CSV table of C-alpha atoms and ligand atoms in Angstrom, one decimal:
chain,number,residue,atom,x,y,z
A,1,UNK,CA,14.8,60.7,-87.1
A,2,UNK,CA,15.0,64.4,-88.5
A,3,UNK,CA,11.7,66.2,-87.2
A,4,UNK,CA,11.9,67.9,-83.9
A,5,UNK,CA,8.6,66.4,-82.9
A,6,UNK,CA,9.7,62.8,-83.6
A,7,UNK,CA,13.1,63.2,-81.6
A,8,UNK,CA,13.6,60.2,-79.2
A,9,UNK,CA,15.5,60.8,-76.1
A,10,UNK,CA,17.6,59.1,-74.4
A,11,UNK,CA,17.5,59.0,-70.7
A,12,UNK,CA,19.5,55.7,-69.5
A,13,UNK,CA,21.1,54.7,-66.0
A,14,UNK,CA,23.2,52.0,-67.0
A,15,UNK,CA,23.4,51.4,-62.8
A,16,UNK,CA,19.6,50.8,-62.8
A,17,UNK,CA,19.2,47.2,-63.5
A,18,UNK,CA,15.9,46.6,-62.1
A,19,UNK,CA,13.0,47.0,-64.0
A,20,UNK,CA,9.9,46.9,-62.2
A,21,UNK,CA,9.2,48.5,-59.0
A,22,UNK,CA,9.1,46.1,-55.3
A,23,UNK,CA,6.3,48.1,-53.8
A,24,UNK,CA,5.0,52.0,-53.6
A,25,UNK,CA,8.6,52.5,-51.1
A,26,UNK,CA,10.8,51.5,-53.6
A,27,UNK,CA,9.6,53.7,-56.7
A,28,UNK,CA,9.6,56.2,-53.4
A,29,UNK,CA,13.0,55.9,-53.1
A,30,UNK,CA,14.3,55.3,-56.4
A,31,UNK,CA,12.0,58.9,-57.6
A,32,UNK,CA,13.8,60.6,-54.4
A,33,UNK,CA,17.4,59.1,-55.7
A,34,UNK,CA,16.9,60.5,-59.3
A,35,UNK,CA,15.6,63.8,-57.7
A,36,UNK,CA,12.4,63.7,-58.2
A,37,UNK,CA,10.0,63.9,-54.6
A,38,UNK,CA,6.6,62.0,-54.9
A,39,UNK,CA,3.9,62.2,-52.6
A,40,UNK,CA,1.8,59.0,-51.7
A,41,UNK,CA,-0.8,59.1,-54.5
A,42,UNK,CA,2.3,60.1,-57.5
A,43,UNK,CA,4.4,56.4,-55.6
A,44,UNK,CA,1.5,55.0,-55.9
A,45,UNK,CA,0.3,55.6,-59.8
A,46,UNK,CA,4.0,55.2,-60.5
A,47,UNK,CA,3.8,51.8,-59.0
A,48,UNK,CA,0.4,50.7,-60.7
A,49,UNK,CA,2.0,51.9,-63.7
A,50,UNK,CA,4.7,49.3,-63.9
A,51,UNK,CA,2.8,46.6,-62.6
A,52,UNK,CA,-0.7,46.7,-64.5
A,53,UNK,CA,0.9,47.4,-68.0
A,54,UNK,CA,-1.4,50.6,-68.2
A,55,UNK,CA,-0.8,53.4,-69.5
A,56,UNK,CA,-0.9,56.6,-67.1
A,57,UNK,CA,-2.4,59.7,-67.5
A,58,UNK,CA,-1.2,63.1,-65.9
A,59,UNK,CA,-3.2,66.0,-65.8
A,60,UNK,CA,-2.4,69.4,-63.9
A,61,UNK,CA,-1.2,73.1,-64.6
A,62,UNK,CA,2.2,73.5,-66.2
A,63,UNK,CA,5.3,73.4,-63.9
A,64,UNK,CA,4.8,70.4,-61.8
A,65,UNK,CA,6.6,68.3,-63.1
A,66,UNK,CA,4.2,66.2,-65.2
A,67,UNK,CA,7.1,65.9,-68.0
A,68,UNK,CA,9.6,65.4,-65.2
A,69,UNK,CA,8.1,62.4,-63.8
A,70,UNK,CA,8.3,60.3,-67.8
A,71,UNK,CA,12.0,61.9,-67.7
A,72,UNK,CA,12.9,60.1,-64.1
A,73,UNK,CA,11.1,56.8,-64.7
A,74,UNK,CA,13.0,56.5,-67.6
A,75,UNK,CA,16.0,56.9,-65.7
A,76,UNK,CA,15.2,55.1,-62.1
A,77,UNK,CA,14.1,52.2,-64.6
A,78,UNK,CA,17.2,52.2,-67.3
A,79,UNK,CA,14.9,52.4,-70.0
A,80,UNK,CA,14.9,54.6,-72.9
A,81,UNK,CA,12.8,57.9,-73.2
A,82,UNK,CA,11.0,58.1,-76.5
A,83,UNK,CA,9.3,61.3,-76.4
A,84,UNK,CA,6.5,62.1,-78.8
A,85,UNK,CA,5.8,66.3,-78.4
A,86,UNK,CA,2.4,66.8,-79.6
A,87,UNK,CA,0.9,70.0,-81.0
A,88,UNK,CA,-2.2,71.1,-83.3
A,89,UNK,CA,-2.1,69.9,-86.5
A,90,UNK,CA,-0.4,67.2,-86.3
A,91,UNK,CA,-0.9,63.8,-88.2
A,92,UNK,CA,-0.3,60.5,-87.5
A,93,UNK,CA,2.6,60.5,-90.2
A,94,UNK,CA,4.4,62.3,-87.6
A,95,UNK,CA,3.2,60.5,-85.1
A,96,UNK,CA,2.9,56.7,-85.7
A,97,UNK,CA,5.0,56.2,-89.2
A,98,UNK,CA,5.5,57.3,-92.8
A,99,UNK,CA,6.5,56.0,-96.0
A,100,UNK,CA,10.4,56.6,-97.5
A,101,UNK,CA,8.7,58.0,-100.5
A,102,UNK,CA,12.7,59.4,-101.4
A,103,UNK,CA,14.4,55.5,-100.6
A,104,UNK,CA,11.2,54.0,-102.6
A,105,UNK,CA,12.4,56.4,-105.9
A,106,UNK,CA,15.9,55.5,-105.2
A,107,UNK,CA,15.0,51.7,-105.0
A,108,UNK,CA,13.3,52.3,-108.4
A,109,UNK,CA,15.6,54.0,-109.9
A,110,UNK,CA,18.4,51.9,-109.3
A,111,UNK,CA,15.8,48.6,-110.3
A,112,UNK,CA,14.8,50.5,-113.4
A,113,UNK,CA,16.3,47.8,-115.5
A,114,UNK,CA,14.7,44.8,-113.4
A,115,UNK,CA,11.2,46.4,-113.5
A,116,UNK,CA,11.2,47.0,-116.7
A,117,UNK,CA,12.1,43.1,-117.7
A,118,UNK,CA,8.9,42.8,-115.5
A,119,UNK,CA,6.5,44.3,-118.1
A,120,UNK,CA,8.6,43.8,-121.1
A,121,UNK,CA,6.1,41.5,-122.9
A,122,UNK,CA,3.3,43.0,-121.6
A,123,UNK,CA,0.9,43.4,-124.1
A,124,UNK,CA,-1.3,46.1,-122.7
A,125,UNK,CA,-1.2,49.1,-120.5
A,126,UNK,CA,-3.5,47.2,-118.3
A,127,UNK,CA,-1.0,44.2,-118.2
A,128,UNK,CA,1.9,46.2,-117.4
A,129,UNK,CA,-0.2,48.3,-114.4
A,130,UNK,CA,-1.0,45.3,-113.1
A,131,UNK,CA,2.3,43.3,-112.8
A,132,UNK,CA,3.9,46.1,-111.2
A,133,UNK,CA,1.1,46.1,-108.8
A,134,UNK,CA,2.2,42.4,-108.0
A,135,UNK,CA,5.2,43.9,-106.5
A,136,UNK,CA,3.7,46.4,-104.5
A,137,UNK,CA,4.2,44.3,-101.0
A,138,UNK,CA,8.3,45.0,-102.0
A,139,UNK,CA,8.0,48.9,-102.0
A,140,UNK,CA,5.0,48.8,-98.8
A,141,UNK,CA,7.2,46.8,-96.6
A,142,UNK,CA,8.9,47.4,-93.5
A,143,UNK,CA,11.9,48.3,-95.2
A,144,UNK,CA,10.5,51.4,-96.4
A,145,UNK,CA,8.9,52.5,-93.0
A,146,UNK,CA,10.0,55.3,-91.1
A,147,UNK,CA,9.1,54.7,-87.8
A,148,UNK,CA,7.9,57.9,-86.0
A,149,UNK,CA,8.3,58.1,-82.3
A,150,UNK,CA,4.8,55.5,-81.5
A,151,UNK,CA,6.2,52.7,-83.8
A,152,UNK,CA,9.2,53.2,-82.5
A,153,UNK,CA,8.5,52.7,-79.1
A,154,UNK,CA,5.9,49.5,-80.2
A,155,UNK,CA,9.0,48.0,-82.1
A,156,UNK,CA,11.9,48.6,-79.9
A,157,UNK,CA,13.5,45.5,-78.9
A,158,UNK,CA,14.5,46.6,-75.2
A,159,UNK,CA,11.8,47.9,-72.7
A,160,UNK,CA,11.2,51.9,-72.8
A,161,UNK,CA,9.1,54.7,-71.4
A,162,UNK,CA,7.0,56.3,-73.7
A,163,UNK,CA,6.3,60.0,-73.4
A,164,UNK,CA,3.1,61.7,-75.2
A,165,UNK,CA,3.6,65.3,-74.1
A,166,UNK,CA,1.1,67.5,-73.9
A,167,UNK,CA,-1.3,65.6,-75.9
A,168,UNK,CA,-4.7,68.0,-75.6
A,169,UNK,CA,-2.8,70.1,-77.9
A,170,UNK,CA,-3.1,67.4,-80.4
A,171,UNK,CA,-6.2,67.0,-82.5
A,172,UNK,CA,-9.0,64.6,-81.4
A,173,UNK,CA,-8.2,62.7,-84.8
A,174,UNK,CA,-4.4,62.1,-83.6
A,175,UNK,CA,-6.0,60.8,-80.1
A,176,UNK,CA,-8.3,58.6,-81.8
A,177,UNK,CA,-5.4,57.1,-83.3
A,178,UNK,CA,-3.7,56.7,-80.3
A,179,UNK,CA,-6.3,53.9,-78.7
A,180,UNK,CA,-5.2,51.3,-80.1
A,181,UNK,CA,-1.6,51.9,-79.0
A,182,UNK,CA,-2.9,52.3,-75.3
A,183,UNK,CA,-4.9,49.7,-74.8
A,184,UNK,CA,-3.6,46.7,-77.2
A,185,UNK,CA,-0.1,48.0,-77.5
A,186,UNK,CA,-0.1,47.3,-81.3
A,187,UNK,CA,-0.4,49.3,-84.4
A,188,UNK,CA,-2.7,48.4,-87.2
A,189,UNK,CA,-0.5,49.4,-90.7
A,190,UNK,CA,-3.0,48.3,-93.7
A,191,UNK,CA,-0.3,47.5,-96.2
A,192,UNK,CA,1.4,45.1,-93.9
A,193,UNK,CA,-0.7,44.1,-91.0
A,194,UNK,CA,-0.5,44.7,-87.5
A,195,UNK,CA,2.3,45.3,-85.2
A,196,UNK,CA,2.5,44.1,-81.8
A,197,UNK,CA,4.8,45.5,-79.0
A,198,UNK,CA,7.5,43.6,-78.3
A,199,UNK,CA,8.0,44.6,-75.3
A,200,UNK,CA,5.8,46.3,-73.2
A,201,UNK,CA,6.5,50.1,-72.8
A,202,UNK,CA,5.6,52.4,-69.9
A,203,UNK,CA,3.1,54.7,-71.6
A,204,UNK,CA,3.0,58.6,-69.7
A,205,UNK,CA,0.5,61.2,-71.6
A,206,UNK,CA,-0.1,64.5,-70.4
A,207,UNK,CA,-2.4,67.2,-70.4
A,208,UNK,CA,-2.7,70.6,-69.2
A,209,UNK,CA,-6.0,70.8,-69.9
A,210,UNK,CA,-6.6,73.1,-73.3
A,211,UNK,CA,-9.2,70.7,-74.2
A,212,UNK,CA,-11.2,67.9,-73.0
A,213,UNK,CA,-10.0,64.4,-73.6
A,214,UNK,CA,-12.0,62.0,-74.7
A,215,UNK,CA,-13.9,59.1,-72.4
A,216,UNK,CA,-12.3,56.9,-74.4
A,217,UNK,CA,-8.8,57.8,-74.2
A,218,UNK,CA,-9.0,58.3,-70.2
A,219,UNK,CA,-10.9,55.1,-69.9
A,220,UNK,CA,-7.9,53.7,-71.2
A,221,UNK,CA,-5.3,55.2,-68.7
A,222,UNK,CA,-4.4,55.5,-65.2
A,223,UNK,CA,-5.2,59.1,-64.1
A,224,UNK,CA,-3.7,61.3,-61.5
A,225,UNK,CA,-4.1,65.3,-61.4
A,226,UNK,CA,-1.0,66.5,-60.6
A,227,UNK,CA,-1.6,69.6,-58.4
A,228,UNK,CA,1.0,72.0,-56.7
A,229,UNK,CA,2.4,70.4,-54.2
A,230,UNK,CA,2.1,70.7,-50.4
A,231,UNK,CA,4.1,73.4,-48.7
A,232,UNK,CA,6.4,70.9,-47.0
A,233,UNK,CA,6.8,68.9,-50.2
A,234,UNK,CA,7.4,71.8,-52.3
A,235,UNK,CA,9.9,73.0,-49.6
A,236,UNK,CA,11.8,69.4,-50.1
A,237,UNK,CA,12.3,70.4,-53.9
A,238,UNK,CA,13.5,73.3,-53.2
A,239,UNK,CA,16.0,72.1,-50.2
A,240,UNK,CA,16.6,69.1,-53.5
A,241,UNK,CA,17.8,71.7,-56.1
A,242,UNK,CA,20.7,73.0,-54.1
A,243,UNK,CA,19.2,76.8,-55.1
A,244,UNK,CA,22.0,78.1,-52.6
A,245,UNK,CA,19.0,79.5,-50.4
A,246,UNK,CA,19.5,80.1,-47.0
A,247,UNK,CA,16.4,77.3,-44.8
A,248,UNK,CA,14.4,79.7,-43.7
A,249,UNK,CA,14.0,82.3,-46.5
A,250,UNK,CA,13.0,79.1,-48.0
A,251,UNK,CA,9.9,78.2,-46.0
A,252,UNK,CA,9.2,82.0,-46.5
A,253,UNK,CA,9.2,81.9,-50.3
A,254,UNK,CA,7.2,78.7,-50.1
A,255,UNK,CA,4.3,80.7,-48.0
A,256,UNK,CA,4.8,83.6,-50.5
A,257,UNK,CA,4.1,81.4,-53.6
A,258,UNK,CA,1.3,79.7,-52.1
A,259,UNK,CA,0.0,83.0,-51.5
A,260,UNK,CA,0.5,84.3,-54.4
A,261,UNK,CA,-1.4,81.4,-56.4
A,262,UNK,CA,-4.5,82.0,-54.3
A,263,UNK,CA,-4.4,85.3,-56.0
A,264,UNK,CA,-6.6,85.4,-59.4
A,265,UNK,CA,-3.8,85.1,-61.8
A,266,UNK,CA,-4.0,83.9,-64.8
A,267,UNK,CA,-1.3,81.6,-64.9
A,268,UNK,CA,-0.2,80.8,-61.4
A,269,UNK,CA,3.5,80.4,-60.7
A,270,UNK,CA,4.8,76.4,-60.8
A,271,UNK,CA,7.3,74.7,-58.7
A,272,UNK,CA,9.7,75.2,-61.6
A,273,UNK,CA,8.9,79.1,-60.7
A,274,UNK,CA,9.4,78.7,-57.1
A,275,UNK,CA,12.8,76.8,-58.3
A,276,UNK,CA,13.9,80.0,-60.2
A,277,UNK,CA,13.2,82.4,-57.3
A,278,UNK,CA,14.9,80.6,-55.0
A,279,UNK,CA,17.8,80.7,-57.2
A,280,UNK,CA,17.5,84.1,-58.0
A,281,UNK,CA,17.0,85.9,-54.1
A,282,UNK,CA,20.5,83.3,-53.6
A,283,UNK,CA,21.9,84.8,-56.3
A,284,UNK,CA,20.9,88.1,-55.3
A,285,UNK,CA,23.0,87.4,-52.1
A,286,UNK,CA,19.3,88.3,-50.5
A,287,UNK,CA,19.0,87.9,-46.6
A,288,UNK,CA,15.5,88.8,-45.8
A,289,UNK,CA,12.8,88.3,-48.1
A,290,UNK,CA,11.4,92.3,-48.1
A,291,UNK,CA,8.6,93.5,-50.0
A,292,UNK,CA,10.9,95.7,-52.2
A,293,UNK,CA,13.2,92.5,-53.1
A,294,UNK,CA,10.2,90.3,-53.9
A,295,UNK,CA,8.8,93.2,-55.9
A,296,UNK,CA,12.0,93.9,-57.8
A,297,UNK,CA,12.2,89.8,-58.6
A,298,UNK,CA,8.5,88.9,-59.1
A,299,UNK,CA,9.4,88.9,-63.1
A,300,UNK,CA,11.1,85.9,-62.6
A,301,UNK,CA,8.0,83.8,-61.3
A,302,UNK,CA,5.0,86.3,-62.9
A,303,UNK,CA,4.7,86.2,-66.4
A,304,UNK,CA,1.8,88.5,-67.7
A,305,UNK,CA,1.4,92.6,-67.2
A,306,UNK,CA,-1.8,92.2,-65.2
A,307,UNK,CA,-0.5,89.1,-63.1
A,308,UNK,CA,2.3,91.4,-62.1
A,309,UNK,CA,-0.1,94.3,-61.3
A,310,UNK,CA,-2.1,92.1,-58.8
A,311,UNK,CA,1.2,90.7,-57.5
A,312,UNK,CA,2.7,93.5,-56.6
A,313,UNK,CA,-0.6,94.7,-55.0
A,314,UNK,CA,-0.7,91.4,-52.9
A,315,UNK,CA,3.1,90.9,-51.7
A,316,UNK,CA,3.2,93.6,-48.9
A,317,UNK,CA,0.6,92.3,-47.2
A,318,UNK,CA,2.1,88.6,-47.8
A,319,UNK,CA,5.2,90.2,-46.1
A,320,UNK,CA,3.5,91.9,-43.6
A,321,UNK,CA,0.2,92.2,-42.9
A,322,UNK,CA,0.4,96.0,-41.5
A,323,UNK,CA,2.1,97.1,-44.3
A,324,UNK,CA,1.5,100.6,-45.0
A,325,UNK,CA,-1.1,101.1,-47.6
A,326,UNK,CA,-1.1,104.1,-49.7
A,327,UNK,CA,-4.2,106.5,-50.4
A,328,UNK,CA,-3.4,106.1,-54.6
A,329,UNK,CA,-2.4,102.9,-55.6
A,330,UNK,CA,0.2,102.5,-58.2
A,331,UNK,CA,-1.6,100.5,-61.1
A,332,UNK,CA,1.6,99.2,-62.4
A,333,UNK,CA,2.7,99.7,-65.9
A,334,UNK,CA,6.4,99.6,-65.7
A,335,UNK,CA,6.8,96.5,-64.9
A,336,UNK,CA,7.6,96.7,-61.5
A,337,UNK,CA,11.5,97.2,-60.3
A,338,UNK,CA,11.1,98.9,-57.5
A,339,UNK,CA,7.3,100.0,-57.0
A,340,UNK,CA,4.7,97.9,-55.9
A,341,UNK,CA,3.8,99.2,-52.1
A,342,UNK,CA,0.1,98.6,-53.2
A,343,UNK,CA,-2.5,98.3,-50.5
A,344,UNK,CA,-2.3,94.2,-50.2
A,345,UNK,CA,-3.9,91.0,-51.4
A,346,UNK,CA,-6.8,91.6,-53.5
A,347,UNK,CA,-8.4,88.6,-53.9
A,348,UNK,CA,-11.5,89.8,-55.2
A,349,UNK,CA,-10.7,90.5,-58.1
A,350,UNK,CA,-12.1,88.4,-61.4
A,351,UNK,CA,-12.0,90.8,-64.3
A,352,UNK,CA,-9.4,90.6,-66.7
A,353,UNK,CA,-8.3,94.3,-67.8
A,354,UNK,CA,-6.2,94.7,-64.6
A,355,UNK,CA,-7.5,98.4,-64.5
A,356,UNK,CA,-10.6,97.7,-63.1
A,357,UNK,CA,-10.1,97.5,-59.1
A,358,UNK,CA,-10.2,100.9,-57.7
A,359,UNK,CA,-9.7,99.3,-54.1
A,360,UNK,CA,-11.3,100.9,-51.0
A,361,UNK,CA,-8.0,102.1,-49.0
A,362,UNK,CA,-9.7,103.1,-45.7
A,363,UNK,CA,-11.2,99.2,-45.3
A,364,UNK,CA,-8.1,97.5,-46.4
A,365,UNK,CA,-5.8,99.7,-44.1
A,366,UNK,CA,-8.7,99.5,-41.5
A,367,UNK,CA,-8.5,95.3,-41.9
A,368,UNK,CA,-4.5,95.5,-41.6
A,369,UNK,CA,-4.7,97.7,-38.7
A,370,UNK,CA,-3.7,94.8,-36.3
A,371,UNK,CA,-1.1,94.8,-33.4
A,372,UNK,CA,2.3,93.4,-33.6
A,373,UNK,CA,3.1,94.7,-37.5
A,374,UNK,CA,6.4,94.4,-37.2
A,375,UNK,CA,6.6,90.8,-35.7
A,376,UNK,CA,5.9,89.0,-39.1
A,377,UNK,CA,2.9,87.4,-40.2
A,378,UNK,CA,1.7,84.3,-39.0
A,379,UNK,CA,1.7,81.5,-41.9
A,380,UNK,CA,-0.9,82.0,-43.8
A,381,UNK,CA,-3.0,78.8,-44.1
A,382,UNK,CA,-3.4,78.3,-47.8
A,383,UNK,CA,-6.3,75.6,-49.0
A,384,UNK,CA,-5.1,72.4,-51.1
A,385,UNK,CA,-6.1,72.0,-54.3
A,386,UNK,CA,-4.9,75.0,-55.8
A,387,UNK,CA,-3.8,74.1,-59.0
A,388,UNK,CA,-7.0,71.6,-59.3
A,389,UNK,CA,-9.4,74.7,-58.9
A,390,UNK,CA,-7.4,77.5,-61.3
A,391,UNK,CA,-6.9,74.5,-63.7
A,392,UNK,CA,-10.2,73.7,-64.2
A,393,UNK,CA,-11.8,77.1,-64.6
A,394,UNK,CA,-9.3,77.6,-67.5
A,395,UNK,CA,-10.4,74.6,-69.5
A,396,UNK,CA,-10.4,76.2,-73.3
A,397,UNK,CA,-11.8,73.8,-76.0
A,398,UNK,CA,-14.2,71.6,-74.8
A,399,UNK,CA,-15.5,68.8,-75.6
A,400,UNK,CA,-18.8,69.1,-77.5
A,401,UNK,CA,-21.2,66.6,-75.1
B,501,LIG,N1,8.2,66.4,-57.7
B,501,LIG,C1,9.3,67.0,-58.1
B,501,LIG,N2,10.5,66.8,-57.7
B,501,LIG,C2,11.6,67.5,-58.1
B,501,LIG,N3,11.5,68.5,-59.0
B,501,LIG,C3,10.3,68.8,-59.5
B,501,LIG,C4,9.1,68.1,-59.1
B,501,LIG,N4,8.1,68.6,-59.8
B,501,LIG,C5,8.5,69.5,-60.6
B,501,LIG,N5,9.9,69.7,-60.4
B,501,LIG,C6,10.7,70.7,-61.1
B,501,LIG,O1,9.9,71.5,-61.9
B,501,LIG,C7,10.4,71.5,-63.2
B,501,LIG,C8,9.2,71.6,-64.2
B,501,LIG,O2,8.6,70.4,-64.3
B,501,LIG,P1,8.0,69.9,-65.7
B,501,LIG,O3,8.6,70.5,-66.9
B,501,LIG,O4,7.9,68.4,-65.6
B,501,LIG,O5,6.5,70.5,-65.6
B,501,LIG,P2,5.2,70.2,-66.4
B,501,LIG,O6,4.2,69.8,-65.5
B,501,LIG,O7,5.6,69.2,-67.5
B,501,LIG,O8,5.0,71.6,-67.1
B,501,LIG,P3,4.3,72.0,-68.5
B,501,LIG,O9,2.9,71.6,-68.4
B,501,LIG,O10,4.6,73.4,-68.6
B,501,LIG,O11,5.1,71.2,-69.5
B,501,LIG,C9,11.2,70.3,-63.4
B,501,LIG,O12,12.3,70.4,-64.3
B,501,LIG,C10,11.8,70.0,-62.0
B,501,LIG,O13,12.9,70.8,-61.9
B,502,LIG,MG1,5.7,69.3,-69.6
């Protein structure tokens, strides 16, 4: 298989002998073994997954760890990973399967001599058309099929997980062609007939949401938002990745992030983020999480000019919520080593030029003038469902009703 997109993977545990999950505790375990840390609802679809031959759907904002969880089943299960990337634009030639149009000139090349004893006495054009189109069940066979990464997985002789990445960046034509996969496991090729799986494979799409999916396709799948996770769960992946983090800068970063996702940014930072900062403040050899070190690092989990403005805005008052506020606030255009003492969280804002909150600095400092500044700020009590929320205000394309 030569196309990037039709690459399979290969993820396989030769120690993992058992297929099939016991119960929700054991794909638990088995996640927490291959480091990956479910909650109750991600056990559970996981479990339902392998037991109701269903394929699951996973929906949430990037970063957490929607990919991942195809990636470790493959592994805590033994089975292959056949990955099918989607993107706009593509066809189901790419998807499903293709014709050897090079091997079926080659074949006739090299039969030149046979087919042309075939229409030797031929006495028309007509004739001759029409016996070679006797034999066209030779050159349309399965011998001349590419398998792209769908057929593949229907075909494959041992068990696998399938993986259909990111499959609202494919076209609703492509989806429509994936139905029949998810819910008869078989693949309708006219020129040969249908193909049934041979053995059943774990199906995992998912979406981040650029489009709505059609009732059709969810109908068909198990479906589970994946949001951020809770504090202490997202604190467990950290403590998981060895990021070299001293405990309780740790929990700190973990109330930062939150925080800073609460903010109006337009694309809030993941656990993958968190994973990278964590590293970064270790690397750093970082033993208090400061204002000026999370400002000098925020490029590491911020990705866009006016998500770092508002940042940098916010983190002082994250760190402290008596930070000093200055009377002109420092708009932010140099990306941010070293500045950002802005006047606190402004969670306000909605507009999206960055240049258009001209905060009032006598009420903020006035609502930070508290007692006990220097103590540190309580944890700040952040909602759940924070990925749910930001997620679905960003839906792009939708779906004409
Ligand atoms: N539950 C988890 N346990 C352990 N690590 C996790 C977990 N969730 C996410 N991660 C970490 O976050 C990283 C990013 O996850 P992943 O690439 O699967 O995100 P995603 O949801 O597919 O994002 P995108 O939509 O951008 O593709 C993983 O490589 C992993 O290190
Ligand atoms: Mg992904």
């Amino acid at each position: 298989m030569t196309e990037p997109e039709a690459a399979a993977e290969t993820t396989v545990d030769p120690a993992a002998t058992r297929h099939e999950f016991e119960d929700i505790d054991d794909a638990r375990s088995r996640f927490r073994d291959a480091g990956y840390l479910t909650d109750d609802r991600l056990a559970t679809t996981v479990f339902l997954l392998s037991r109701l031959d269903k394929p699951v759907l996973l929906e949430g904002p990037a970063g957490v760890g929607k990919t991942q969880l195809a990636t470790s089943l493959a592994a805590v299960t033994g089975r292959r990973l056949i990955r099918l990337q989607c993107y706009e634009g593509q066809d189901e030639t790419k998807a499903l399967y293709e014709w050897d149009y090079g091997k079926q000139m080659l074949y006739t090349q090299i039969l030149r001599e046979k087919i042309g004893q075939v229409i030797e006495d031929a006495a028309t054009l007509t004739e001759a058309v029409d016996r070679i189109s006797q034999q066209d069940s030779v050159f349309f066979s399965e011998r001349f099929l590419a398998a792209r990464p769908l057929l593949e997985a229907i075909t494959s002789p041992e068990p696998v997980v399938l993986l259909i990445d990111e499959v609202d960046r494919a076209d609703e034509a492509l989806e429509a062609v994936l139905l029949e996969l998810l819910s008869e496991f078989q693949i309708s090729i006219p020129e040969i007939g249908t193909v049934k799986a041979t053995t059943l494979p774990y199906v995992v799409l998912t979406s981040n949401n650029t489009r709505d999916l059609s009732a059709a396709l969810k109908r068909r799948c198990l479906h589970l938002f994946l949001d951020y996770p809770e504090a202490e769960r997202e604190l467990e992946i950290i403590r998981s990745k060895d990021t070299g983090l001293a405990e309780a800068l740790a929990v700190r970063l973990v109330e930062i992030v939150r925080g800073l996702r609460e903010l109006d940014l337009r694309k809030s930072p993941s656990i993958s983020e968190t994973i990278d900062w964590a590293r970064t403040l270790a690397v750093l050899g970082v033993k208090e999480l400061t204002a000026d070190v999370l400002s000098q690092t925020l490029n590491v989990v911020v990705k866009y000019e006016r998500d770092l403005d508002r940042a940098m805005k916010a983190i002082p008052s994250m760190v402290d919520p008596n930070a000093d506020v200055p009377d002109s606030l420092d708009h932010g255009h140099g990306h941010g080593h070293g500045h950002g003492h802005g006047p606190g969280s402004d969670h306000s804002h909605d507009s999206g030029s960055g240049h258009d909150d001209e905060p009032d600095g006598r009420a903020i400092r006035a609502a930070k003038d508290q007692p006990g500044r220097h103590g540190g700020p309580p944890p700040k009590p952040v909602p759940a469902g924070q990925g749910e929320r930001s997620f679905a205000s960003r839906s792009a394309r939708k779906r004409p009703v």
